[in-house]
Amino acid sequence: MDFLEQIRAVVGDGGLITGEDVAARPADWLGRSCVEAKAIVRPRSTQEVSEVMKLCYAAKQTIVPAGGLTGLVHGQLSRPEDIQVSFERMRAIESIDPVGRTITVQSGVPLQAVHEAVAEHGLIYGVDLGARGSCTIGGNISTNAGGNSVLRYGMTRDNVLGLEAVLADGTIISSMNTLLKNNTAYDLKQLFIGSEGTLGLVTRAVLRLHPAPASEATAIVALDSFEQLKNFFALAGARLGSLLRSFEAMWDSYYNLIGIQSGRHQPPLPTGHAMYVVIEIAGTDPQRDDALFTEMLGDALKQGILADAVIALSKAQRDAIWAIREDVEGQIHMMTPGVTFDVSLPIKKMQDYIDGLKATLRETCGKEALMVVFGHIGDNNLHINVSPRPWNEHAKHAAEAMVYRPLAAFGGSISAEHGIGIDKREWLPLSRNPAELTMMRQIKATLDPLNLINPGKVLG
Amino acid sequence: MDFLEQIRAVVGDGGLITGEDVAARPADWLGRSCVEAKAIVRPRSTQEVSEVMKLCYAAKQTIVPAGGLTGLVHGQLSRPEDIQVSFERMRAIESIDPVGRTITVQSGVPLQAVHEAVAEHGLIYGVDLGARGSCTIGGNISTNAGGNSVLRYGMTRDNVLGLEAVLADGTIISSMNTLLKNNTAYDLKQLFIGSEGTLGLVTRAVLRLHPAPASEATAIVALDSFEQLKNFFALAGARLGSLLRSFEAMWDSYYNLIGIQSGRHQPPLPTGHAMYVVIEIAGTDPQRDDALFTEMLGDALKQGILADAVIALSKAQRDAIWAIREDVEGQIHMMTPGVTFDVSLPIKKMQDYIDGLKATLRETCGKEALMVVFGHIGDNNLHINVSPRPWNEHAKHAAEAMVYRPLAAFGGSISAEHGIGIDKREWLPLSRNPAELTMMRQIKATLDPLNLINPGKVLG
């Protein structure tokens, strides 16, 4: 029997897409490109994924796993000779344990579906990000997704209790732990989290849940220096403790271009300050938490740490504040063509690093170049958008070199939350040393000796 | 040059202990046994550890790493043919970053020294356990230590940002990340956390810190059924959110034997209830937090969830409450000889599991057998002490079988926080399936092909 017919026998007619139907499907969330692949396979269960992988292993067929295709480093990109394994028919929410605070799902479940399923139990899942409607739990796990609540709930890694994965040869590794504490030998699931689908295909997962907050409060504040931002972060930490959920900074470059010049927002604070911060708490007692939040902000104003502050008094005001920080469309509108960066570095080094970029921007990227800086400061995470002018592949590469090269000296990393995929492979040695890279290759060769799973990604 | 002389050349005279001096040193924290080993080597730096390991690799010499020797499963036990590598001369606290909230240490630093070093910066390290004065950061990392604050701050794994380890062949894997977000390819440090020194020797680490709480409140409560305990845990979670730091349960068996009959305590609550819980919060605002805590307890009493409750009004009262829960000496006094267990299972299954043990205790362990149950309920973690009567090796094994065998059916695990070491090797297949064990052996063989590092531990 023909190879693809063998696969069809496993996944059924509805599980196999071939020929022109492959190219009819988008390869990324913006719909800018089409899937290139020998076929798209859509298994319905771990067992089917395992059988598909056994066939691929025997045939030395390379495969690329596909979740919601919202990754930003082309980790999900397949080539004409690959088979794409899509998890879109593995969307079962298998169970919720409200006492143990866990949910068990198949990996194709969209992030937002998890949020909705647990809400009726008075629980939340701690990972949240802009792509929530499209991205899948399997993709979140494979990329160790971060987002806007890392400060409080951690990365995806911190919220996965157990998982099931299929290795290159079809072996099913089922580690569906539901327990907060389980020190029984090696914690194998860690190998599949954040390895971008290169060590195994995640098929199911047990996620940790938290009690839903009963109170939320949001403010946007203005500061006149990065020194004051550090003071504000320390004050907020000491006074709000674990109530603090988000601490999102926008440098003036970002606030002025996206918040004001774009004309897309009603800016709650005027231009003219060095920095703006969206700060948000989530707690259990609306009255007490609000009072604590207001008091802390008042003290920060009194002490001269803050230059200005606005507390959101309605959901509409809260949404308007977040809309500036999360305005991806605005960034695309104002800065295309350009490159978006996702780096991390110690808070105390951030301003020196940014000053260095500012000093070289025009020389490196042209006199008309644009650059904006924002990010999840509390998590060490900066997002930087650079638009070299004129734009071309050479200019793009020069911008990458400008952003990535200085990071090591500051103790920084070339990827905070987006991962490596294809786009950052070239720069990976800036963040990981030769011994680390050798050990990674050993692990990859042990688990995927024929280099069949997401080949060419991460380690190249 | 003789092999040990080559080692002496690396670590210096003070770094090598041989002959009778080896047996003069205790092999465990109770001082019940003496070290058996060819030699004890005490390197001063990662570089020295690496050079020692290169010599051992060339000579096919097995080694056993030693931290504070407080492990409870004999993971630190060496044999006459092994070399013990002790980290007692690697106790440097290298740096503290109060803004980024990190501390960088050598792995021989005792846990308590970390607590003391960060306190002056208004920070805390989230891992705390009874053995704090002796246990080391390297040992904590190797065993993924838990403790009394896991509910709030997680296990050791959740508090390690970066580490450095030496592989069997002397390769130094330096992953001294200081960043909360760093998605640059595989997260290698995860392999060394919780693998009990079988994959590499941890030599340095970067730990995550948190703002020190400004408020603390402690209570002990009595409940008349496990059903009510589940209700109380849900209520406490919803009302206290992330203020909740500890939720420690004692079944009547434990409270009556250790708290009352031992005569070692002034019991704050009378006997006669099904369960007792020590509940503790840590927050940022003493007045508000105290009010919230008192209000929640009052409501739980009013709703009939609690049968009784006492809030600690002084540090002495708080210490007296914790003294009952943490009375290891009392347990030894009342229950020796006996076996201590550390298992985990879903909260909703706990009472059925314990009822099953009670039903078989006398038949399995003798009519005079003792059993007490307590643990970190919020973390799924039960500690169970069993004293079979009469005591002998056969009775001990029967008690192990009684405790471990039913766990799998309840979705439980044979080790919550103590690890596998030697003591639980036999039972590991009850908690991990054949495919998992095979994958673990592949990882071990890849990183330690000659089986030189802590041989015979964990996987056997």
mmCIF file of N, CA and C in Angstrom, chain A residues 97 101 143-144 147 150 152 155 157 172-175 179-187 190 198-199 233 238-239 241-242 284-285 288 292 295 344-346 348 376 378-381 413 415-417 419-420 432-433 435-436 440 446 458, chain B residues 97 101 143-144 150 152 155 157 172-175 179-187 190 195 198-199 233 238-239 241-242 284-285 288 292 295 344-346 348 376 378-381 413 415-417 419-420 432-433 435-436 440 446 458:
data_model
loop_
_atom_site.group_PDB
_atom_site.id
_atom_site.type_symbol
_atom_site.label_atom_id
_atom_site.label_comp_id
_atom_site.label_asym_id
_atom_site.label_seq_id
_atom_site.Cartn_x
_atom_site.Cartn_y
_atom_site.Cartn_z
ATOM 1 N N ASP A 97 -11.063 18.986 37.397
ATOM 2 C CA ASP A 97 -11.146 18.634 38.816
ATOM 3 C C ASP A 97 -11.139 19.932 39.617
ATOM 4 N N ARG A 101 -7.996 21.374 41.290
ATOM 5 C CA ARG A 101 -7.693 22.516 40.417
ATOM 6 C C ARG A 101 -6.816 22.111 39.237
ATOM 7 N N THR A 143 6.157 25.770 22.931
ATOM 8 C CA THR A 143 6.944 27.005 22.899
ATOM 9 C C THR A 143 7.120 27.603 24.281
ATOM 10 N N ASN A 144 6.616 26.936 25.323
ATOM 11 C CA ASN A 144 6.659 27.494 26.683
ATOM 12 C C ASN A 144 6.166 28.936 26.664
ATOM 13 N N GLY A 147 3.311 35.564 28.088
ATOM 14 C CA GLY A 147 2.117 36.383 28.076
ATOM 15 C C GLY A 147 2.103 37.434 29.159
ATOM 16 N N VAL A 150 2.737 36.435 33.578
ATOM 17 C CA VAL A 150 3.881 35.611 33.992
ATOM 18 C C VAL A 150 4.363 35.994 35.382
ATOM 19 N N ARG A 152 2.756 36.782 37.877
ATOM 20 C CA ARG A 152 1.934 36.191 38.925
ATOM 21 C C ARG A 152 1.858 34.668 38.822
ATOM 22 N N MET A 155 5.373 31.053 33.479
ATOM 23 C CA MET A 155 5.268 30.683 32.068
ATOM 24 C C MET A 155 4.415 29.412 31.955
ATOM 25 N N ARG A 157 5.422 26.520 31.317
ATOM 26 C CA ARG A 157 6.124 25.454 32.045
ATOM 27 C C ARG A 157 5.644 25.331 33.491
ATOM 28 N N ILE A 172 4.777 6.136 22.888
ATOM 29 C CA ILE A 172 3.953 7.079 23.644
ATOM 30 C C ILE A 172 4.547 7.243 25.046
ATOM 31 N N ILE A 173 4.925 8.472 25.374
ATOM 32 C CA ILE A 173 5.380 8.778 26.732
ATOM 33 C C ILE A 173 4.216 9.438 27.449
ATOM 34 N N SER A 174 3.569 8.678 28.310
ATOM 35 C CA SER A 174 2.398 9.200 29.006
ATOM 36 C C SER A 174 2.787 9.554 30.438
ATOM 37 N N SER A 175 2.877 10.833 30.705
ATOM 38 C CA SER A 175 3.226 11.342 32.040
ATOM 39 C C SER A 175 2.131 12.299 32.479
ATOM 40 N N LEU A 179 -0.541 15.947 39.992
ATOM 41 C CA LEU A 179 -0.163 16.316 41.354
ATOM 42 C C LEU A 179 0.843 17.455 41.378
ATOM 43 N N LEU A 180 0.689 18.346 42.367
ATOM 44 C CA LEU A 180 1.637 19.443 42.500
ATOM 45 C C LEU A 180 3.020 18.929 42.881
ATOM 46 N N LYS A 181 3.070 17.831 43.620
ATOM 47 C CA LYS A 181 4.346 17.264 44.044
ATOM 48 C C LYS A 181 4.433 15.837 43.551
ATOM 49 N N ASN A 182 5.457 15.538 42.787
ATOM 50 C CA ASN A 182 5.642 14.180 42.292
ATOM 51 C C ASN A 182 7.102 13.980 41.944
ATOM 52 N N ASN A 183 7.910 13.647 42.937
ATOM 53 C CA ASN A 183 9.347 13.463 42.715
ATOM 54 C C ASN A 183 9.687 11.999 42.482
ATOM 55 N N THR A 184 9.106 11.433 41.435
ATOM 56 C CA THR A 184 9.423 10.046 41.100
ATOM 57 C C THR A 184 10.333 10.017 39.877
ATOM 58 N N ALA A 185 11.639 10.078 40.125
ATOM 59 C CA ALA A 185 12.661 10.025 39.072
ATOM 60 C C ALA A 185 12.560 11.227 38.131
ATOM 61 N N TYR A 186 13.094 11.099 36.921
ATOM 62 C CA TYR A 186 13.263 12.269 36.054
ATOM 63 C C TYR A 186 11.912 12.851 35.625
ATOM 64 N N ASP A 187 11.849 14.166 35.602
ATOM 65 C CA ASP A 187 10.623 14.858 35.209
ATOM 66 C C ASP A 187 10.627 15.019 33.681
ATOM 67 N N GLN A 190 9.475 17.983 31.204
ATOM 68 C CA GLN A 190 10.245 19.214 30.994
ATOM 69 C C GLN A 190 10.947 19.213 29.634
ATOM 70 N N THR A 198 10.537 19.652 18.666
ATOM 71 C CA THR A 198 11.672 18.956 18.055
ATOM 72 C C THR A 198 12.020 17.650 18.767
ATOM 73 N N LEU A 199 11.437 17.406 19.943
ATOM 74 C CA LEU A 199 11.762 16.169 20.687
ATOM 75 C C LEU A 199 10.596 15.195 20.755
ATOM 76 N N PHE A 233 8.851 49.696 40.688
ATOM 77 C CA PHE A 233 8.721 48.237 40.678
ATOM 78 C C PHE A 233 8.994 47.668 42.070
ATOM 79 N N ALA A 238 6.812 45.398 47.097
ATOM 80 C CA ALA A 238 6.749 45.367 48.557
ATOM 81 C C ALA A 238 5.327 45.600 49.064
ATOM 82 N N ARG A 239 4.583 46.483 48.414
ATOM 83 C CA ARG A 239 3.266 46.848 48.931
ATOM 84 C C ARG A 239 2.148 45.947 48.419
ATOM 85 N N GLY A 241 2.748 42.799 46.822
ATOM 86 C CA GLY A 241 3.106 41.379 46.904
ATOM 87 C C GLY A 241 2.529 40.605 45.735
ATOM 88 N N SER A 242 1.892 39.501 46.066
ATOM 89 C CA SER A 242 1.410 38.613 45.013
ATOM 90 C C SER A 242 0.091 39.081 44.403
ATOM 91 N N THR A 284 -8.593 38.995 45.966
ATOM 92 C CA THR A 284 -9.790 38.277 46.407
ATOM 93 C C THR A 284 -10.811 39.183 47.076
ATOM 94 N N ASP A 285 -10.458 40.444 47.291
ATOM 95 C CA ASP A 285 -11.318 41.307 48.089
ATOM 96 C C ASP A 285 -11.378 42.698 47.450
ATOM 97 N N ARG A 288 -10.855 45.989 49.804
ATOM 98 C CA ARG A 288 -9.523 46.114 50.393
ATOM 99 C C ARG A 288 -8.443 46.251 49.332
ATOM 100 N N LEU A 292 -5.820 49.374 48.789
ATOM 101 C CA LEU A 292 -4.375 49.157 48.840
ATOM 102 C C LEU A 292 -3.694 49.694 47.579
ATOM 103 N N GLU A 295 -3.811 53.566 47.509
ATOM 104 C CA GLU A 295 -2.881 54.079 48.519
ATOM 105 C C GLU A 295 -1.433 53.988 48.021
ATOM 106 N N SER A 344 15.280 39.297 26.426
ATOM 107 C CA SER A 344 15.185 39.501 27.868
ATOM 108 C C SER A 344 16.549 39.865 28.425
ATOM 109 N N LEU A 345 16.541 40.646 29.486
ATOM 110 C CA LEU A 345 17.796 41.007 30.167
ATOM 111 C C LEU A 345 17.481 41.523 31.559
ATOM 112 N N PRO A 346 18.488 41.530 32.429
ATOM 113 C CA PRO A 346 18.238 41.988 33.797
ATOM 114 C C PRO A 346 17.677 43.411 33.802
ATOM 115 N N LYS A 348 18.132 45.824 35.743
ATOM 116 C CA LYS A 348 19.106 46.890 36.027
ATOM 117 C C LYS A 348 19.969 47.248 34.815
ATOM 118 N N HIS A 376 7.260 43.362 29.082
ATOM 119 C CA HIS A 376 6.884 42.860 30.399
ATOM 120 C C HIS A 376 8.090 43.031 31.332
ATOM 121 N N GLY A 378 8.574 43.293 34.500
ATOM 122 C CA GLY A 378 8.665 42.436 35.675
ATOM 123 C C GLY A 378 9.216 41.059 35.351
ATOM 124 N N ASP A 379 9.087 40.641 34.100
ATOM 125 C CA ASP A 379 9.597 39.329 33.672
ATOM 126 C C ASP A 379 10.931 39.445 32.945
ATOM 127 N N ASN A 380 11.578 40.613 32.965
ATOM 128 C CA ASN A 380 12.838 40.836 32.233
ATOM 129 C C ASN A 380 12.664 40.903 30.723
ATOM 130 N N ASN A 381 11.450 41.072 30.252
ATOM 131 C CA ASN A 381 11.159 40.875 28.827
ATOM 132 C C ASN A 381 10.915 42.192 28.096
ATOM 133 N N SER A 413 19.213 37.585 26.796
ATOM 134 C CA SER A 413 18.896 36.430 25.965
ATOM 135 C C SER A 413 18.172 36.874 24.697
ATOM 136 N N SER A 415 15.865 35.381 23.134
ATOM 137 C CA SER A 415 14.444 35.048 23.075
ATOM 138 C C SER A 415 13.872 34.939 24.476
ATOM 139 N N ALA A 416 12.941 35.805 24.786
ATOM 140 C CA ALA A 416 12.293 35.737 26.096
ATOM 141 C C ALA A 416 11.161 34.737 26.060
ATOM 142 N N GLU A 417 10.256 34.893 25.068
ATOM 143 C CA GLU A 417 9.092 34.010 25.052
ATOM 144 C C GLU A 417 8.736 33.469 23.675
ATOM 145 N N GLY A 419 10.710 31.963 21.407
ATOM 146 C CA GLY A 419 11.440 30.771 20.986
ATOM 147 C C GLY A 419 12.442 31.063 19.883
ATOM 148 N N ILE A 420 12.980 29.985 19.293
ATOM 149 C CA ILE A 420 14.052 30.099 18.301
ATOM 150 C C ILE A 420 13.537 29.815 16.894
ATOM 151 N N ARG A 432 23.531 30.779 24.080
ATOM 152 C CA ARG A 432 23.853 29.474 24.665
ATOM 153 C C ARG A 432 25.273 29.121 24.247
ATOM 154 N N ASN A 433 26.042 28.553 25.173
ATOM 155 C CA ASN A 433 27.453 28.279 24.901
ATOM 156 C C ASN A 433 27.644 26.928 24.190
ATOM 157 N N ALA A 435 29.086 24.132 24.942
ATOM 158 C CA ALA A 435 28.798 22.910 25.720
ATOM 159 C C ALA A 435 27.290 22.687 25.820
ATOM 160 N N GLU A 436 26.539 23.767 26.014
ATOM 161 C CA GLU A 436 25.077 23.635 26.060
ATOM 162 C C GLU A 436 24.537 23.134 24.725
ATOM 163 N N MET A 440 22.462 19.750 23.932
ATOM 164 C CA MET A 440 21.139 19.753 23.280
ATOM 165 C C MET A 440 21.121 18.801 22.089
ATOM 166 N N THR A 446 19.353 11.445 20.752
ATOM 167 C CA THR A 446 18.872 10.303 21.541
ATOM 168 C C THR A 446 17.385 10.065 21.295
ATOM 169 N N VAL A 458 15.128 25.213 15.709
ATOM 170 C CA VAL A 458 15.829 25.439 16.971
ATOM 171 C C VAL A 458 17.344 25.244 16.825
ATOM 172 N N ASP B 97 21.105 40.289 43.536
ATOM 173 C CA ASP B 97 20.568 41.395 42.739
ATOM 174 C C ASP B 97 19.200 41.759 43.307
ATOM 175 N N ARG B 101 15.885 40.527 41.794
ATOM 176 C CA ARG B 101 15.459 39.547 42.792
ATOM 177 C C ARG B 101 16.050 38.162 42.516
ATOM 178 N N THR B 143 17.310 17.125 44.529
ATOM 179 C CA THR B 143 16.133 16.365 44.957
ATOM 180 C C THR B 143 14.834 17.123 44.686
ATOM 181 N N ASN B 144 14.926 18.310 44.077
ATOM 182 C CA ASN B 144 13.726 19.146 43.871
ATOM 183 C C ASN B 144 12.948 19.265 45.179
ATOM 184 N N VAL B 150 5.218 25.385 49.457
ATOM 185 C CA VAL B 150 5.076 24.994 48.052
ATOM 186 C C VAL B 150 3.796 25.576 47.446
ATOM 187 N N ARG B 152 2.498 28.337 47.867
ATOM 188 C CA ARG B 152 2.665 29.732 47.479
ATOM 189 C C ARG B 152 3.816 29.931 46.503
ATOM 190 N N MET B 155 7.901 24.269 44.208
ATOM 191 C CA MET B 155 9.009 23.406 44.611
ATOM 192 C C MET B 155 10.328 24.110 44.255
ATOM 193 N N ARG B 157 12.291 23.401 41.923
ATOM 194 C CA ARG B 157 12.321 23.579 40.467
ATOM 195 C C ARG B 157 11.782 24.938 40.035
ATOM 196 N N ILE B 172 31.619 20.978 31.594
ATOM 197 C CA ILE B 172 30.880 21.948 32.399
ATOM 198 C C ILE B 172 29.709 22.483 31.574
ATOM 199 N N ILE B 173 28.495 22.267 32.090
ATOM 200 C CA ILE B 173 27.307 22.851 31.463
ATOM 201 C C ILE B 173 26.929 24.070 32.290
ATOM 202 N N SER B 174 27.243 25.235 31.754
ATOM 203 C CA SER B 174 26.977 26.468 32.498
ATOM 204 C C SER B 174 25.743 27.145 31.924
ATOM 205 N N SER B 175 24.652 27.077 32.662
ATOM 206 C CA SER B 175 23.381 27.700 32.242
ATOM 207 C C SER B 175 22.936 28.630 33.360
ATOM 208 N N LEU B 179 17.223 35.212 34.275
ATOM 209 C CA LEU B 179 16.016 35.856 33.739
ATOM 210 C C LEU B 179 14.781 35.004 33.950
ATOM 211 N N LEU B 180 13.660 35.665 34.243
ATOM 212 C CA LEU B 180 12.399 34.930 34.406
ATOM 213 C C LEU B 180 11.948 34.326 33.094
ATOM 214 N N LYS B 181 12.275 34.970 31.997
ATOM 215 C CA LYS B 181 11.887 34.457 30.681
ATOM 216 C C LYS B 181 13.138 34.252 29.851
ATOM 217 N N ASN B 182 13.326 33.047 29.370
ATOM 218 C CA ASN B 182 14.483 32.773 28.517
ATOM 219 C C ASN B 182 14.202 31.532 27.695
ATOM 220 N N ASN B 183 13.522 31.713 26.570
ATOM 221 C CA ASN B 183 13.152 30.593 25.704
ATOM 222 C C ASN B 183 14.165 30.410 24.582
ATOM 223 N N THR B 184 15.411 30.156 24.962
ATOM 224 C CA THR B 184 16.434 29.915 23.939
ATOM 225 C C THR B 184 16.782 28.429 23.917
ATOM 226 N N ALA B 185 16.021 27.693 23.127
ATOM 227 C CA ALA B 185 16.230 26.249 22.928
ATOM 228 C C ALA B 185 15.990 25.472 24.229
ATOM 229 N N TYR B 186 16.533 24.274 24.345
ATOM 230 C CA TYR B 186 16.145 23.373 25.433
ATOM 231 C C TYR B 186 16.565 23.918 26.802
ATOM 232 N N ASP B 187 15.690 23.745 27.776
ATOM 233 C CA ASP B 187 15.940 24.223 29.138
ATOM 234 C C ASP B 187 16.704 23.132 29.894
ATOM 235 N N GLN B 190 16.566 21.765 33.678
ATOM 236 C CA GLN B 190 15.506 20.891 34.182
ATOM 237 C C GLN B 190 15.991 19.450 34.363
ATOM 238 N N SER B 195 16.883 15.028 39.601
ATOM 239 C CA SER B 195 17.407 13.740 39.124
ATOM 240 C C SER B 195 18.398 13.148 40.132
ATOM 241 N N THR B 198 22.144 11.992 39.533
ATOM 242 C CA THR B 198 22.494 10.875 38.650
ATOM 243 C C THR B 198 22.847 11.329 37.237
ATOM 244 N N LEU B 199 22.602 12.599 36.907
ATOM 245 C CA LEU B 199 22.893 13.067 35.550
ATOM 246 C C LEU B 199 24.036 14.069 35.506
ATOM 247 N N PHE B 233 -10.715 24.150 52.219
ATOM 248 C CA PHE B 233 -9.633 24.448 51.266
ATOM 249 C C PHE B 233 -10.155 25.316 50.115
ATOM 250 N N ALA B 238 -10.525 30.697 47.663
ATOM 251 C CA ALA B 238 -11.319 31.761 47.058
ATOM 252 C C ALA B 238 -11.158 33.077 47.822
ATOM 253 N N ARG B 239 -11.099 33.006 49.143
ATOM 254 C CA ARG B 239 -11.080 34.232 49.932
ATOM 255 C C ARG B 239 -9.673 34.786 50.159
ATOM 256 N N GLY B 241 -6.825 33.727 48.271
ATOM 257 C CA GLY B 241 -6.031 33.743 47.044
ATOM 258 C C GLY B 241 -4.580 33.443 47.327
ATOM 259 N N SER B 242 -3.717 34.275 46.782
ATOM 260 C CA SER B 242 -2.283 34.009 46.883
ATOM 261 C C SER B 242 -1.697 34.425 48.229
ATOM 262 N N THR B 284 1.182 41.602 52.487
ATOM 263 C CA THR B 284 1.932 42.855 52.486
ATOM 264 C C THR B 284 1.354 43.896 53.430
ATOM 265 N N ASP B 285 0.198 43.619 54.010
ATOM 266 C CA ASP B 285 -0.506 44.653 54.766
ATOM 267 C C ASP B 285 -1.073 44.037 56.047
ATOM 268 N N ARG B 288 -4.960 44.831 57.075
ATOM 269 C CA ARG B 288 -5.957 44.293 56.135
ATOM 270 C C ARG B 288 -5.899 42.775 56.076
ATOM 271 N N LEU B 292 -8.887 40.102 56.982
ATOM 272 C CA LEU B 292 -9.385 39.161 55.970
ATOM 273 C C LEU B 292 -9.326 37.728 56.496
ATOM 274 N N GLU B 295 -11.933 37.186 59.307
ATOM 275 C CA GLU B 295 -13.259 37.172 58.693
ATOM 276 C C GLU B 295 -13.524 35.822 58.020
ATOM 277 N N SER B 344 1.951 11.197 47.274
ATOM 278 C CA SER B 344 1.020 12.242 46.859
ATOM 279 C C SER B 344 -0.132 11.626 46.097
ATOM 280 N N LEU B 345 -1.291 12.252 46.222
ATOM 281 C CA LEU B 345 -2.460 11.807 45.457
ATOM 282 C C LEU B 345 -3.496 12.926 45.401
ATOM 283 N N PRO B 346 -4.434 12.827 44.465
ATOM 284 C CA PRO B 346 -5.432 13.892 44.336
ATOM 285 C C PRO B 346 -6.188 14.078 45.652
ATOM 286 N N LYS B 348 -9.175 14.782 46.269
ATOM 287 C CA LYS B 348 -10.499 14.135 46.323
ATOM 288 C C LYS B 348 -10.417 12.633 46.601
ATOM 289 N N HIS B 376 1.023 18.055 53.597
ATOM 290 C CA HIS B 376 0.774 19.315 52.906
ATOM 291 C C HIS B 376 -0.401 19.108 51.941
ATOM 292 N N GLY B 378 -2.613 20.953 50.532
ATOM 293 C CA GLY B 378 -2.723 21.830 49.363
ATOM 294 C C GLY B 378 -1.807 21.424 48.227
ATOM 295 N N ASP B 379 -0.757 20.701 48.522
ATOM 296 C CA ASP B 379 0.189 20.234 47.493
ATOM 297 C C ASP B 379 -0.036 18.782 47.124
ATOM 298 N N ASN B 380 -1.142 18.160 47.569
ATOM 299 C CA ASN B 380 -1.411 16.742 47.301
ATOM 300 C C ASN B 380 -0.525 15.797 48.097
ATOM 301 N N ASN B 381 0.154 16.283 49.104
ATOM 302 C CA ASN B 381 1.234 15.516 49.730
ATOM 303 C C ASN B 381 0.835 14.989 51.112
ATOM 304 N N SER B 413 1.256 8.960 43.668
ATOM 305 C CA SER B 413 2.670 8.775 43.393
ATOM 306 C C SER B 413 3.395 8.327 44.659
ATOM 307 N N SER B 415 6.328 9.047 45.601
ATOM 308 C CA SER B 415 7.199 10.059 46.203
ATOM 309 C C SER B 415 6.712 11.450 45.861
ATOM 310 N N ALA B 416 6.328 12.201 46.879
ATOM 311 C CA ALA B 416 5.910 13.582 46.653
ATOM 312 C C ALA B 416 7.119 14.498 46.606
ATOM 313 N N GLU B 417 7.963 14.411 47.649
ATOM 314 C CA GLU B 417 9.088 15.341 47.714
ATOM 315 C C GLU B 417 10.412 14.701 48.125
ATOM 316 N N GLY B 419 11.924 11.953 46.908
ATOM 317 C CA GLY B 419 12.678 11.332 45.825
ATOM 318 C C GLY B 419 12.672 9.810 45.922
ATOM 319 N N ILE B 420 13.529 9.178 45.108
ATOM 320 C CA ILE B 420 13.560 7.720 44.986
ATOM 321 C C ILE B 420 14.788 7.126 45.674
ATOM 322 N N ARG B 432 5.719 5.060 37.581
ATOM 323 C CA ARG B 432 6.144 5.434 36.232
ATOM 324 C C ARG B 432 6.029 4.208 35.341
ATOM 325 N N ASN B 433 5.545 4.413 34.110
ATOM 326 C CA ASN B 433 5.293 3.282 33.229
ATOM 327 C C ASN B 433 6.558 2.847 32.473
ATOM 328 N N ALA B 435 7.469 2.781 29.372
ATOM 329 C CA ALA B 435 7.997 3.697 28.351
ATOM 330 C C ALA B 435 8.743 4.855 29.009
ATOM 331 N N GLU B 436 8.208 5.352 30.122
ATOM 332 C CA GLU B 436 8.898 6.430 30.840
ATOM 333 C C GLU B 436 10.249 5.952 31.359
ATOM 334 N N MET B 440 13.948 7.346 30.528
ATOM 335 C CA MET B 440 14.887 7.807 31.565
ATOM 336 C C MET B 440 16.238 7.122 31.413
ATOM 337 N N THR B 446 22.897 8.513 27.853
ATOM 338 C CA THR B 446 23.452 9.557 26.990
ATOM 339 C C THR B 446 24.402 10.459 27.776
ATOM 340 N N VAL B 458 18.007 5.887 42.049
ATOM 341 C CA VAL B 458 16.826 6.248 41.261
ATOM 342 C C VAL B 458 16.396 5.117 40.327
#
